[in-house]
XYZ file of N, CA and C in Angstrom:
309
model
N 62.016 -50.407 19.851
C 63.772 -50.582 19.491
C 63.540 -49.248 18.530
N 65.260 -49.045 18.378
C 65.650 -48.369 17.352
C 66.340 -49.201 16.053
N 65.874 -48.702 14.785
C 66.590 -49.669 13.724
C 66.959 -47.908 12.542
N 68.353 -48.141 12.268
C 69.338 -47.966 11.109
C 68.950 -48.615 9.887
N 68.663 -48.267 9.189
C 68.509 -49.435 7.834
C 69.205 -48.500 6.560
N 69.845 -48.917 5.590
C 69.488 -48.652 4.454
C 69.307 -49.706 3.835
N 68.398 -49.036 2.121
C 68.397 -49.980 1.525
C 68.407 -49.212 0.003
N 68.674 -50.037 -1.205
C 69.477 -49.287 -2.044
C 68.990 -50.363 -3.067
N 68.963 -49.764 -4.206
C 69.114 -50.730 -5.407
C 70.000 -51.136 -6.105
N 70.633 -52.214 -6.654
C 71.676 -52.975 -6.891
C 72.004 -52.614 -8.275
N 70.930 -52.060 -8.758
C 70.846 -52.441 -10.230
C 69.964 -50.962 -10.530
N 70.427 -49.902 -11.573
C 69.746 -48.937 -11.802
C 69.849 -48.197 -13.485
N 68.936 -47.567 -13.510
C 68.592 -47.409 -15.332
C 69.723 -46.419 -15.522
N 70.097 -45.094 -14.041
C 70.769 -43.976 -14.224
C 71.923 -43.640 -14.796
N 72.618 -43.294 -15.721
C 73.667 -43.856 -16.374
C 74.848 -42.820 -15.314
N 74.427 -42.020 -14.728
C 75.367 -41.469 -13.022
C 75.383 -42.674 -12.390
N 74.489 -43.671 -12.475
C 74.418 -44.657 -11.029
C 73.534 -44.078 -10.004
N 73.110 -42.931 -9.846
C 72.291 -42.477 -8.822
C 71.345 -43.490 -8.239
N 70.573 -43.728 -7.451
C 69.604 -44.211 -6.772
C 68.859 -43.779 -5.973
N 68.608 -42.417 -5.984
C 67.848 -41.437 -4.888
C 66.100 -41.594 -5.628
N 66.386 -42.042 -6.615
C 64.591 -42.154 -7.242
C 64.269 -43.337 -6.408
N 65.108 -44.619 -6.562
C 64.334 -45.809 -5.673
C 64.087 -45.820 -4.470
N 65.411 -45.064 -3.831
C 65.549 -44.743 -2.695
C 64.092 -44.281 -1.999
N 63.966 -42.480 -2.542
C 62.824 -42.117 -2.326
C 61.712 -43.183 -1.814
N 61.367 -44.023 -2.594
C 60.301 -44.903 -2.419
C 60.397 -45.252 -1.274
N 61.745 -45.782 -0.777
C 61.189 -46.636 0.335
C 61.151 -45.581 1.456
N 61.656 -44.429 1.329
C 61.727 -43.254 2.573
C 60.272 -43.300 2.555
N 59.858 -43.044 1.493
C 58.202 -42.564 1.450
C 57.298 -43.473 2.277
N 57.634 -44.990 2.281
C 57.005 -45.900 3.256
C 57.360 -45.460 4.560
N 58.286 -45.115 4.565
C 58.852 -44.807 6.400
C 57.832 -43.557 6.948
N 57.759 -42.534 5.917
C 57.369 -41.382 6.259
C 55.835 -41.210 6.691
N 55.104 -42.320 5.399
C 53.910 -42.857 5.710
C 53.457 -43.637 7.022
N 54.524 -44.627 7.356
C 54.330 -45.124 8.789
C 53.755 -44.676 9.822
N 53.928 -43.481 9.910
C 53.644 -42.543 11.521
C 54.691 -43.116 12.338
N 55.524 -43.908 12.155
C 56.635 -43.894 13.368
C 57.842 -42.562 13.291
N 57.920 -42.311 14.512
C 59.341 -41.384 14.647
C 60.445 -42.039 13.640
N 61.135 -41.078 12.872
C 62.090 -41.587 12.022
C 62.628 -40.365 11.657
N 64.013 -40.641 11.228
C 65.200 -39.441 11.017
C 65.591 -39.588 9.693
N 65.675 -39.411 8.432
C 66.694 -39.965 7.223
C 67.745 -38.807 7.484
N 69.228 -39.730 6.719
C 69.987 -38.877 6.688
C 71.053 -39.246 5.690
N 72.037 -38.948 4.940
C 72.592 -38.918 3.449
C 72.638 -40.708 3.606
N 72.478 -41.456 4.443
C 73.368 -42.893 4.448
C 72.270 -43.678 5.405
N 71.582 -43.807 5.828
C 71.040 -43.772 6.757
C 69.538 -43.458 6.894
N 68.285 -44.276 7.331
C 67.318 -43.863 7.964
C 67.207 -44.983 9.159
N 66.572 -43.928 10.614
C 66.522 -44.542 11.563
C 65.326 -44.322 12.002
N 64.457 -45.456 12.280
C 63.088 -45.308 12.841
C 62.668 -46.152 14.386
N 61.926 -45.669 14.845
C 61.125 -46.428 16.225
C 60.059 -46.435 16.296
N 60.306 -47.581 17.188
C 58.583 -48.420 17.418
C 58.878 -49.730 17.672
N 57.796 -50.195 18.086
C 57.858 -51.991 18.233
C 58.442 -53.114 17.751
N 59.084 -53.955 18.015
C 60.270 -54.757 16.782
C 59.048 -54.898 15.789
N 57.694 -55.944 15.897
C 57.205 -55.977 14.450
C 56.490 -54.816 13.730
N 56.489 -53.951 14.007
C 55.907 -52.718 13.108
C 57.164 -51.944 12.790
N 58.545 -52.210 13.078
C 59.610 -51.279 12.763
C 60.152 -52.474 11.688
N 59.744 -53.765 11.934
C 60.479 -54.820 10.846
C 59.178 -54.583 9.402
N 58.307 -54.905 10.067
C 57.361 -54.419 8.477
C 57.671 -52.897 7.880
N 57.819 -52.127 8.720
C 58.458 -50.904 7.452
C 59.635 -51.244 6.745
N 60.332 -51.795 7.665
C 61.314 -52.248 6.707
C 61.286 -52.931 5.505
N 60.490 -53.961 5.788
C 60.390 -55.035 5.085
C 59.595 -54.165 3.723
N 58.638 -53.508 4.063
C 57.768 -52.737 3.039
C 58.584 -51.671 2.217
N 59.541 -51.091 2.924
C 60.366 -49.984 2.100
C 61.515 -50.831 1.229
N 61.608 -52.036 1.409
C 62.752 -52.933 1.164
C 62.159 -53.537 -0.265
N 60.770 -53.876 0.044
C 59.957 -54.195 -1.277
C 59.406 -53.254 -2.270
N 59.824 -51.450 -1.572
C 59.408 -50.308 -2.940
C 60.357 -50.305 -3.691
N 61.571 -50.857 -3.337
C 62.876 -50.570 -3.977
C 63.229 -52.123 -4.598
N 62.498 -52.946 -4.242
C 62.488 -54.026 -5.016
C 61.953 -54.287 -6.441
N 60.932 -53.132 -6.223
C 59.692 -52.883 -7.096
C 60.588 -52.268 -8.669
N 61.874 -51.917 -8.445
C 62.347 -51.133 -9.242
C 63.666 -51.648 -9.298
N 63.991 -52.260 -9.149
C 65.271 -52.992 -9.027
C 65.249 -54.720 -8.448
N 66.033 -55.630 -9.509
C 65.948 -57.038 -9.491
C 66.831 -57.588 -8.578
N 67.488 -56.577 -7.739
C 68.402 -56.944 -6.686
C 68.575 -56.045 -6.001
N 68.156 -55.912 -4.218
C 68.532 -55.032 -3.178
C 69.567 -55.455 -2.586
N 70.184 -54.154 -1.702
C 70.995 -54.238 -0.678
C 70.240 -53.811 0.487
N 70.543 -54.031 1.478
C 69.647 -54.201 2.338
C 70.607 -53.850 4.214
N 70.677 -53.458 4.804
C 71.837 -53.109 5.974
C 70.999 -52.516 7.255
N 71.110 -53.202 8.026
C 69.935 -52.888 9.310
C 71.082 -53.035 10.707
N 71.010 -51.753 11.604
C 71.806 -52.152 12.816
C 70.556 -51.632 13.687
N 70.240 -52.428 14.529
C 69.018 -52.095 15.632
C 69.737 -52.002 17.065
N 69.110 -51.210 17.678
C 69.563 -51.086 19.527
C 68.037 -51.438 19.936
N 68.009 -52.882 20.517
C 66.421 -53.179 20.904
C 66.521 -53.053 22.625
N 65.747 -52.447 22.712
C 65.788 -51.583 24.467
C 64.142 -52.040 24.973
N 63.882 -52.682 25.448
C 62.430 -52.754 25.837
C 62.367 -51.646 27.082
N 60.923 -51.365 27.273
C 60.416 -50.227 27.945
C 60.841 -48.799 28.065
N 61.583 -48.759 26.761
C 62.150 -47.239 26.665
C 61.412 -46.814 25.600
N 61.041 -45.276 25.321
C 60.369 -44.370 24.147
C 61.256 -43.594 23.973
N 61.259 -42.931 22.960
C 61.855 -41.927 22.293
C 63.562 -41.575 22.461
N 63.732 -42.548 22.156
C 65.428 -42.736 22.611
C 65.965 -42.281 21.156
N 65.140 -41.970 20.051
C 65.637 -41.428 19.304
C 66.223 -39.969 19.467
N 65.098 -39.136 20.070
C 65.742 -38.132 20.550
C 67.380 -38.168 21.958
N 66.380 -39.295 23.033
C 67.301 -39.010 23.851
C 68.654 -39.444 23.671
N 68.542 -40.240 22.963
C 70.467 -40.712 22.935
C 70.918 -39.352 22.062
N 70.624 -38.468 21.587
C 71.301 -37.222 20.583
C 71.386 -36.615 22.131
N 70.321 -36.012 22.713
C 70.131 -35.137 24.112
C 71.478 -35.407 24.947
N 71.312 -36.880 25.373
C 72.293 -37.422 26.766
C 73.868 -37.013 25.872
N 74.118 -37.564 24.548
C 75.403 -36.923 24.017
C 75.701 -35.684 23.895
N 74.825 -34.546 23.770
C 74.899 -32.995 23.811
C 75.186 -32.972 25.121
N 74.774 -33.398 26.130
C 74.785 -33.019 27.448
C 76.500 -33.229 27.732
N 76.959 -34.248 27.225
C 78.476 -34.424 27.678
C 79.240 -33.178 27.198
N 78.890 -32.695 26.025
C 79.490 -32.140 25.218
C 79.449 -30.776 25.737
N 78.091 -30.436 26.545
C 78.479 -29.268 27.405
C 78.882 -28.925 28.538
N 79.162 -30.343 29.209
C 79.790 -30.265 30.295
C 81.179 -30.277 29.993
N 81.563 -30.192 29.092
C 83.029 -30.444 28.724
C 83.657 -29.744 28.142
N 82.937 -28.816 27.798
C 83.626 -27.211 26.997
C 84.731 -26.673 27.683
N 85.361 -26.026 27.231
C 86.122 -25.057 28.061
C 86.127 -23.524 27.871
């Protein structure tokens, strides 16, 4: 499965409302998991088996929860048993269509 998730504190001590310190705790959990992943400005995408992906998301959420009494979590998942490396294959397929339709 591939899961894109965003986890952030709803409360922050930063006067500018920045959440990057708390979010970095979650991203650290993902990076240390060893699962394929990508982080963008809005979401982290992670790939693996259901139980391992959900475990990482849970631990990432707990890492943010450690610094905020309330946490926001958004998850979107693509569950497709028997397929691997879809994190890259989906982009490769998309780029192939762009190349085919260039004028």
